[in-house]
Amino acid sequence: MMTKSLLALPLLATLIAAPQFAFAKQQTVSLNVPTMDCATCPITIKAALSKVPGVAKVKVSYEKREAVIVYDDAQATVADLKKATEDVGYPAMLKMAR
Protein backbone atom coordinates (compact mmCIF):
# COMPACT_ATOMS: atom_id res chain seq x y z
CA MET A 1 0.00 0.00 0.00
CA MET A 2 2.80 2.40 0.89
CA THR A 3 4.54 1.68 -2.46
CA LYS A 4 1.52 2.87 -4.48
CA SER A 5 1.39 6.08 -2.46
CA LEU A 6 5.07 6.72 -3.09
CA LEU A 7 4.62 6.15 -6.81
CA ALA A 8 1.79 8.68 -6.94
CA LEU A 9 3.88 11.45 -5.33
CA PRO A 10 5.80 12.46 -8.50
CA LEU A 11 2.55 12.73 -10.45
CA LEU A 12 0.96 14.83 -7.73
CA ALA A 13 4.03 17.08 -7.55
CA THR A 14 3.91 17.63 -11.32
CA LEU A 15 0.25 18.61 -11.24
CA ILE A 16 0.80 21.05 -8.38
CA ALA A 17 3.91 22.59 -9.97
CA ALA A 18 2.22 23.22 -13.34
CA PRO A 19 -1.33 24.39 -12.68
CA GLN A 20 -1.41 26.56 -15.81
CA PHE A 21 -1.48 23.42 -17.93
CA ALA A 22 -4.23 21.73 -15.97
CA PHE A 23 -6.84 24.30 -16.97
CA ALA A 24 -5.70 25.33 -20.45
CA LYS A 25 -8.46 25.34 -23.01
CA GLN A 26 -8.38 25.99 -26.71
CA GLN A 27 -10.61 28.90 -27.71
CA THR A 28 -11.72 30.26 -31.08
CA VAL A 29 -12.53 33.93 -31.57
CA SER A 30 -13.38 36.13 -34.52
CA LEU A 31 -12.01 39.65 -34.71
CA ASN A 32 -13.52 42.30 -36.93
CA VAL A 33 -10.68 44.18 -38.67
CA PRO A 34 -12.47 46.95 -40.60
CA THR A 35 -9.34 48.86 -41.65
CA MET A 36 -8.12 46.18 -44.07
CA ASP A 37 -7.96 48.02 -47.37
CA CYS A 38 -6.06 45.72 -49.72
CA ALA A 39 -5.56 42.06 -50.48
CA THR A 40 -2.11 42.01 -48.81
CA CYS A 41 -3.37 43.25 -45.41
CA PRO A 42 -4.31 39.71 -44.29
CA ILE A 43 -0.68 38.61 -44.70
CA THR A 44 0.50 41.24 -42.21
CA ILE A 45 -2.32 40.50 -39.78
CA LYS A 46 -1.80 36.74 -39.93
CA ALA A 47 1.93 37.12 -39.32
CA ALA A 48 1.32 39.34 -36.28
CA LEU A 49 -1.28 37.02 -34.76
CA SER A 50 0.84 33.93 -35.40
CA LYS A 51 3.60 35.41 -33.21
CA VAL A 52 1.35 35.61 -30.15
CA PRO A 53 2.27 32.77 -27.74
CA GLY A 54 -0.46 30.14 -27.63
CA VAL A 55 -1.91 30.84 -31.08
CA ALA A 56 -2.45 27.56 -32.91
CA LYS A 57 -4.25 28.67 -36.08
CA VAL A 58 -5.08 31.93 -37.85
CA LYS A 59 -7.34 32.52 -40.84
CA VAL A 60 -7.73 36.08 -42.14
CA SER A 61 -10.30 37.07 -44.75
CA TYR A 62 -9.97 40.36 -46.62
CA GLU A 63 -13.48 39.99 -48.05
CA LYS A 64 -15.06 39.59 -44.61
CA ARG A 65 -12.59 41.96 -42.86
CA GLU A 66 -12.24 39.21 -40.28
CA ALA A 67 -9.57 37.20 -38.48
CA VAL A 68 -10.48 33.85 -36.89
CA ILE A 69 -7.96 32.71 -34.31
CA VAL A 70 -7.63 29.42 -32.42
CA TYR A 71 -5.52 29.89 -29.29
CA ASP A 72 -4.69 28.45 -25.88
CA ASP A 73 -6.42 30.60 -23.27
CA ALA A 74 -3.74 29.79 -20.69
CA GLN A 75 -1.14 31.51 -22.86
CA ALA A 76 -3.05 34.33 -24.59
CA THR A 77 -6.09 36.52 -24.15
CA VAL A 78 -8.36 38.32 -26.59
CA ALA A 79 -6.62 41.53 -25.47
CA ASP A 80 -3.28 40.02 -26.57
CA LEU A 81 -4.74 39.19 -29.98
CA LYS A 82 -6.24 42.66 -30.42
CA LYS A 83 -2.95 44.26 -29.38
CA ALA A 84 -1.07 42.20 -31.99
CA THR A 85 -3.28 43.51 -34.79
CA GLU A 86 -3.20 47.06 -33.44
CA ASP A 87 0.60 47.00 -33.19
CA VAL A 88 0.83 46.38 -36.97
CA GLY A 89 -1.68 49.12 -37.76
CA TYR A 90 -4.99 47.24 -37.82
CA PRO A 91 -7.20 47.89 -34.78
CA ALA A 92 -9.64 45.01 -34.20
CA MET A 93 -12.82 44.42 -32.26
CA LEU A 94 -14.15 41.15 -30.89
CA LYS A 95 -16.73 39.95 -33.38
CA MET A 96 -17.98 36.88 -31.59
CA ALA A 97 -16.75 34.14 -29.32
CA ARG A 98 -17.18 30.64 -30.68
mmCIF file with all atom_site columns, C-alpha atoms in Angstrom:
data_model
loop_
_atom_site.group_PDB
_atom_site.id
_atom_site.type_symbol
_atom_site.label_atom_id
_atom_site.label_alt_id
_atom_site.label_comp_id
_atom_site.label_asym_id
_atom_site.label_entity_id
_atom_site.label_seq_id
_atom_site.pdbx_PDB_ins_code
_atom_site.Cartn_x
_atom_site.Cartn_y
_atom_site.Cartn_z
_atom_site.occupancy
_atom_site.B_iso_or_equiv
_atom_site.pdbx_formal_charge
_atom_site.auth_seq_id
_atom_site.auth_comp_id
_atom_site.auth_asym_id
_atom_site.auth_atom_id
_atom_site.pdbx_PDB_model_num
ATOM 1  C CA . MET A 1 1  ? 0.000   0.000  0.000   1.00 0.00 ? 1  MET A CA 1
ATOM 2  C CA . MET A 1 2  ? 2.804   2.405  0.885   1.00 0.00 ? 2  MET A CA 1
ATOM 3  C CA . THR A 1 3  ? 4.544   1.683  -2.456  1.00 0.00 ? 3  THR A CA 1
ATOM 4  C CA . LYS A 1 4  ? 1.516   2.868  -4.477  1.00 0.00 ? 4  LYS A CA 1
ATOM 5  C CA . SER A 1 5  ? 1.393   6.082  -2.462  1.00 0.00 ? 5  SER A CA 1
ATOM 6  C CA . LEU A 1 6  ? 5.071   6.724  -3.090  1.00 0.00 ? 6  LEU A CA 1
ATOM 7  C CA . LEU A 1 7  ? 4.616   6.151  -6.815  1.00 0.00 ? 7  LEU A CA 1
ATOM 8  C CA . ALA A 1 8  ? 1.790   8.682  -6.941  1.00 0.00 ? 8  ALA A CA 1
ATOM 9  C CA . LEU A 1 9  ? 3.880   11.454 -5.333  1.00 0.00 ? 9  LEU A CA 1
ATOM 10 C CA . PRO A 1 10 ? 5.799   12.458 -8.500  1.00 0.00 ? 10 PRO A CA 1
ATOM 11 C CA . LEU A 1 11 ? 2.546   12.730 -10.454 1.00 0.00 ? 11 LEU A CA 1
ATOM 12 C CA . LEU A 1 12 ? 0.958   14.832 -7.732  1.00 0.00 ? 12 LEU A CA 1
ATOM 13 C CA . ALA A 1 13 ? 4.025   17.076 -7.549  1.00 0.00 ? 13 ALA A CA 1
ATOM 14 C CA . THR A 1 14 ? 3.914   17.628 -11.319 1.00 0.00 ? 14 THR A CA 1
ATOM 15 C CA . LEU A 1 15 ? 0.248   18.610 -11.242 1.00 0.00 ? 15 LEU A CA 1
ATOM 16 C CA . ILE A 1 16 ? 0.796   21.049 -8.384  1.00 0.00 ? 16 ILE A CA 1
ATOM 17 C CA . ALA A 1 17 ? 3.908   22.588 -9.967  1.00 0.00 ? 17 ALA A CA 1
ATOM 18 C CA . ALA A 1 18 ? 2.224   23.217 -13.342 1.00 0.00 ? 18 ALA A CA 1
ATOM 19 C CA . PRO A 1 19 ? -1.333  24.387 -12.683 1.00 0.00 ? 19 PRO A CA 1
ATOM 20 C CA . GLN A 1 20 ? -1.410  26.560 -15.811 1.00 0.00 ? 20 GLN A CA 1
ATOM 21 C CA . PHE A 1 21 ? -1.480  23.417 -17.930 1.00 0.00 ? 21 PHE A CA 1
ATOM 22 C CA . ALA A 1 22 ? -4.234  21.733 -15.966 1.00 0.00 ? 22 ALA A CA 1
ATOM 23 C CA . PHE A 1 23 ? -6.845  24.303 -16.967 1.00 0.00 ? 23 PHE A CA 1
ATOM 24 C CA . ALA A 1 24 ? -5.697  25.331 -20.449 1.00 0.00 ? 24 ALA A CA 1
ATOM 25 C CA . LYS A 1 25 ? -8.457  25.344 -23.012 1.00 0.00 ? 25 LYS A CA 1
ATOM 26 C CA . GLN A 1 26 ? -8.376  25.993 -26.707 1.00 0.00 ? 26 GLN A CA 1
ATOM 27 C CA . GLN A 1 27 ? -10.609 28.897 -27.712 1.00 0.00 ? 27 GLN A CA 1
ATOM 28 C CA . THR A 1 28 ? -11.718 30.257 -31.084 1.00 0.00 ? 28 THR A CA 1
ATOM 29 C CA . VAL A 1 29 ? -12.531 33.930 -31.569 1.00 0.00 ? 29 VAL A CA 1
ATOM 30 C CA . SER A 1 30 ? -13.379 36.134 -34.516 1.00 0.00 ? 30 SER A CA 1
ATOM 31 C CA . LEU A 1 31 ? -12.010 39.645 -34.710 1.00 0.00 ? 31 LEU A CA 1
ATOM 32 C CA . ASN A 1 32 ? -13.524 42.298 -36.928 1.00 0.00 ? 32 ASN A CA 1
ATOM 33 C CA . VAL A 1 33 ? -10.679 44.181 -38.666 1.00 0.00 ? 33 VAL A CA 1
ATOM 34 C CA . PRO A 1 34 ? -12.471 46.947 -40.602 1.00 0.00 ? 34 PRO A CA 1
ATOM 35 C CA . THR A 1 35 ? -9.338  48.856 -41.649 1.00 0.00 ? 35 THR A CA 1
ATOM 36 C CA . MET A 1 36 ? -8.119  46.179 -44.065 1.00 0.00 ? 36 MET A CA 1
ATOM 37 C CA . ASP A 1 37 ? -7.964  48.021 -47.372 1.00 0.00 ? 37 ASP A CA 1
ATOM 38 C CA . CYS A 1 38 ? -6.057  45.724 -49.718 1.00 0.00 ? 38 CYS A CA 1
ATOM 39 C CA . ALA A 1 39 ? -5.558  42.058 -50.482 1.00 0.00 ? 39 ALA A CA 1
ATOM 40 C CA . THR A 1 40 ? -2.114  42.007 -48.814 1.00 0.00 ? 40 THR A CA 1
ATOM 41 C CA . CYS A 1 41 ? -3.373  43.252 -45.413 1.00 0.00 ? 41 CYS A CA 1
ATOM 42 C CA . PRO A 1 42 ? -4.309  39.706 -44.294 1.00 0.00 ? 42 PRO A CA 1
ATOM 43 C CA . ILE A 1 43 ? -0.683  38.605 -44.700 1.00 0.00 ? 43 ILE A CA 1
ATOM 44 C CA . THR A 1 44 ? 0.505   41.236 -42.214 1.00 0.00 ? 44 THR A CA 1
ATOM 45 C CA . ILE A 1 45 ? -2.323  40.505 -39.777 1.00 0.00 ? 45 ILE A CA 1
ATOM 46 C CA . LYS A 1 46 ? -1.799  36.740 -39.934 1.00 0.00 ? 46 LYS A CA 1
ATOM 47 C CA . ALA A 1 47 ? 1.930   37.120 -39.316 1.00 0.00 ? 47 ALA A CA 1
ATOM 48 C CA . ALA A 1 48 ? 1.321   39.342 -36.281 1.00 0.00 ? 48 ALA A CA 1
ATOM 49 C CA . LEU A 1 49 ? -1.277  37.023 -34.763 1.00 0.00 ? 49 LEU A CA 1
ATOM 50 C CA . SER A 1 50 ? 0.843   33.929 -35.398 1.00 0.00 ? 50 SER A CA 1
ATOM 51 C CA . LYS A 1 51 ? 3.603   35.408 -33.213 1.00 0.00 ? 51 LYS A CA 1
ATOM 52 C CA . VAL A 1 52 ? 1.347   35.607 -30.149 1.00 0.00 ? 52 VAL A CA 1
ATOM 53 C CA . PRO A 1 53 ? 2.271   32.768 -27.743 1.00 0.00 ? 53 PRO A CA 1
ATOM 54 C CA . GLY A 1 54 ? -0.465  30.138 -27.626 1.00 0.00 ? 54 GLY A CA 1
ATOM 55 C CA . VAL A 1 55 ? -1.910  30.845 -31.077 1.00 0.00 ? 55 VAL A CA 1
ATOM 56 C CA . ALA A 1 56 ? -2.451  27.562 -32.911 1.00 0.00 ? 56 ALA A CA 1
ATOM 57 C CA . LYS A 1 57 ? -4.253  28.671 -36.077 1.00 0.00 ? 57 LYS A CA 1
ATOM 58 C CA . VAL A 1 58 ? -5.079  31.932 -37.851 1.00 0.00 ? 58 VAL A CA 1
ATOM 59 C CA . LYS A 1 59 ? -7.338  32.524 -40.836 1.00 0.00 ? 59 LYS A CA 1
ATOM 60 C CA . VAL A 1 60 ? -7.728  36.082 -42.142 1.00 0.00 ? 60 VAL A CA 1
ATOM 61 C CA . SER A 1 61 ? -10.304 37.065 -44.749 1.00 0.00 ? 61 SER A CA 1
ATOM 62 C CA . TYR A 1 62 ? -9.974  40.357 -46.622 1.00 0.00 ? 62 TYR A CA 1
ATOM 63 C CA . GLU A 1 63 ? -13.478 39.987 -48.055 1.00 0.00 ? 63 GLU A CA 1
ATOM 64 C CA . LYS A 1 64 ? -15.058 39.585 -44.605 1.00 0.00 ? 64 LYS A CA 1
ATOM 65 C CA . ARG A 1 65 ? -12.592 41.959 -42.860 1.00 0.00 ? 65 ARG A CA 1
ATOM 66 C CA . GLU A 1 66 ? -12.240 39.208 -40.276 1.00 0.00 ? 66 GLU A CA 1
ATOM 67 C CA . ALA A 1 67 ? -9.572  37.203 -38.477 1.00 0.00 ? 67 ALA A CA 1
ATOM 68 C CA . VAL A 1 68 ? -10.478 33.853 -36.891 1.00 0.00 ? 68 VAL A CA 1
ATOM 69 C CA . ILE A 1 69 ? -7.963  32.706 -34.305 1.00 0.00 ? 69 ILE A CA 1
ATOM 70 C CA . VAL A 1 70 ? -7.630  29.417 -32.420 1.00 0.00 ? 70 VAL A CA 1
ATOM 71 C CA . TYR A 1 71 ? -5.525  29.895 -29.294 1.00 0.00 ? 71 TYR A CA 1
ATOM 72 C CA . ASP A 1 72 ? -4.694  28.448 -25.877 1.00 0.00 ? 72 ASP A CA 1
ATOM 73 C CA . ASP A 1 73 ? -6.424  30.597 -23.266 1.00 0.00 ? 73 ASP A CA 1
ATOM 74 C CA . ALA A 1 74 ? -3.740  29.785 -20.691 1.00 0.00 ? 74 ALA A CA 1
ATOM 75 C CA . GLN A 1 75 ? -1.136  31.510 -22.864 1.00 0.00 ? 75 GLN A CA 1
ATOM 76 C CA . ALA A 1 76 ? -3.048  34.329 -24.585 1.00 0.00 ? 76 ALA A CA 1
ATOM 77 C CA . THR A 1 77 ? -6.094  36.522 -24.153 1.00 0.00 ? 77 THR A CA 1
ATOM 78 C CA . VAL A 1 78 ? -8.363  38.322 -26.586 1.00 0.00 ? 78 VAL A CA 1
ATOM 79 C CA . ALA A 1 79 ? -6.619  41.529 -25.474 1.00 0.00 ? 79 ALA A CA 1
ATOM 80 C CA . ASP A 1 80 ? -3.279  40.019 -26.572 1.00 0.00 ? 80 ASP A CA 1
ATOM 81 C CA . LEU A 1 81 ? -4.742  39.189 -29.981 1.00 0.00 ? 81 LEU A CA 1
ATOM 82 C CA . LYS A 1 82 ? -6.240  42.657 -30.422 1.00 0.00 ? 82 LYS A CA 1
ATOM 83 C CA . LYS A 1 83 ? -2.947  44.258 -29.375 1.00 0.00 ? 83 LYS A CA 1
ATOM 84 C CA . ALA A 1 84 ? -1.070  42.204 -31.987 1.00 0.00 ? 84 ALA A CA 1
ATOM 85 C CA . THR A 1 85 ? -3.280  43.513 -34.787 1.00 0.00 ? 85 THR A CA 1
ATOM 86 C CA . GLU A 1 86 ? -3.198  47.057 -33.441 1.00 0.00 ? 86 GLU A CA 1
ATOM 87 C CA . ASP A 1 87 ? 0.600   46.997 -33.194 1.00 0.00 ? 87 ASP A CA 1
ATOM 88 C CA . VAL A 1 88 ? 0.826   46.383 -36.967 1.00 0.00 ? 88 VAL A CA 1
ATOM 89 C CA . GLY A 1 89 ? -1.685  49.118 -37.761 1.00 0.00 ? 89 GLY A CA 1
ATOM 90 C CA . TYR A 1 90 ? -4.992  47.237 -37.816 1.00 0.00 ? 90 TYR A CA 1
ATOM 91 C CA . PRO A 1 91 ? -7.205  47.886 -34.776 1.00 0.00 ? 91 PRO A CA 1
ATOM 92 C CA . ALA A 1 92 ? -9.638  45.014 -34.203 1.00 0.00 ? 92 ALA A CA 1
ATOM 93 C CA . MET A 1 93 ? -12.824 44.421 -32.256 1.00 0.00 ? 93 MET A CA 1
ATOM 94 C CA . LEU A 1 94 ? -14.145 41.145 -30.887 1.00 0.00 ? 94 LEU A CA 1
ATOM 95 C CA . LYS A 1 95 ? -16.731 39.955 -33.382 1.00 0.00 ? 95 LYS A CA 1
ATOM 96 C CA . MET A 1 96 ? -17.980 36.883 -31.588 1.00 0.00 ? 96 MET A CA 1
ATOM 97 C CA . ALA A 1 97 ? -16.745 34.136 -29.321 1.00 0.00 ? 97 ALA A CA 1
ATOM 98 C CA . ARG A 1 98 ? -17.181 30.640 -30.679 1.00 0.00 ? 98 ARG A CA 1
#
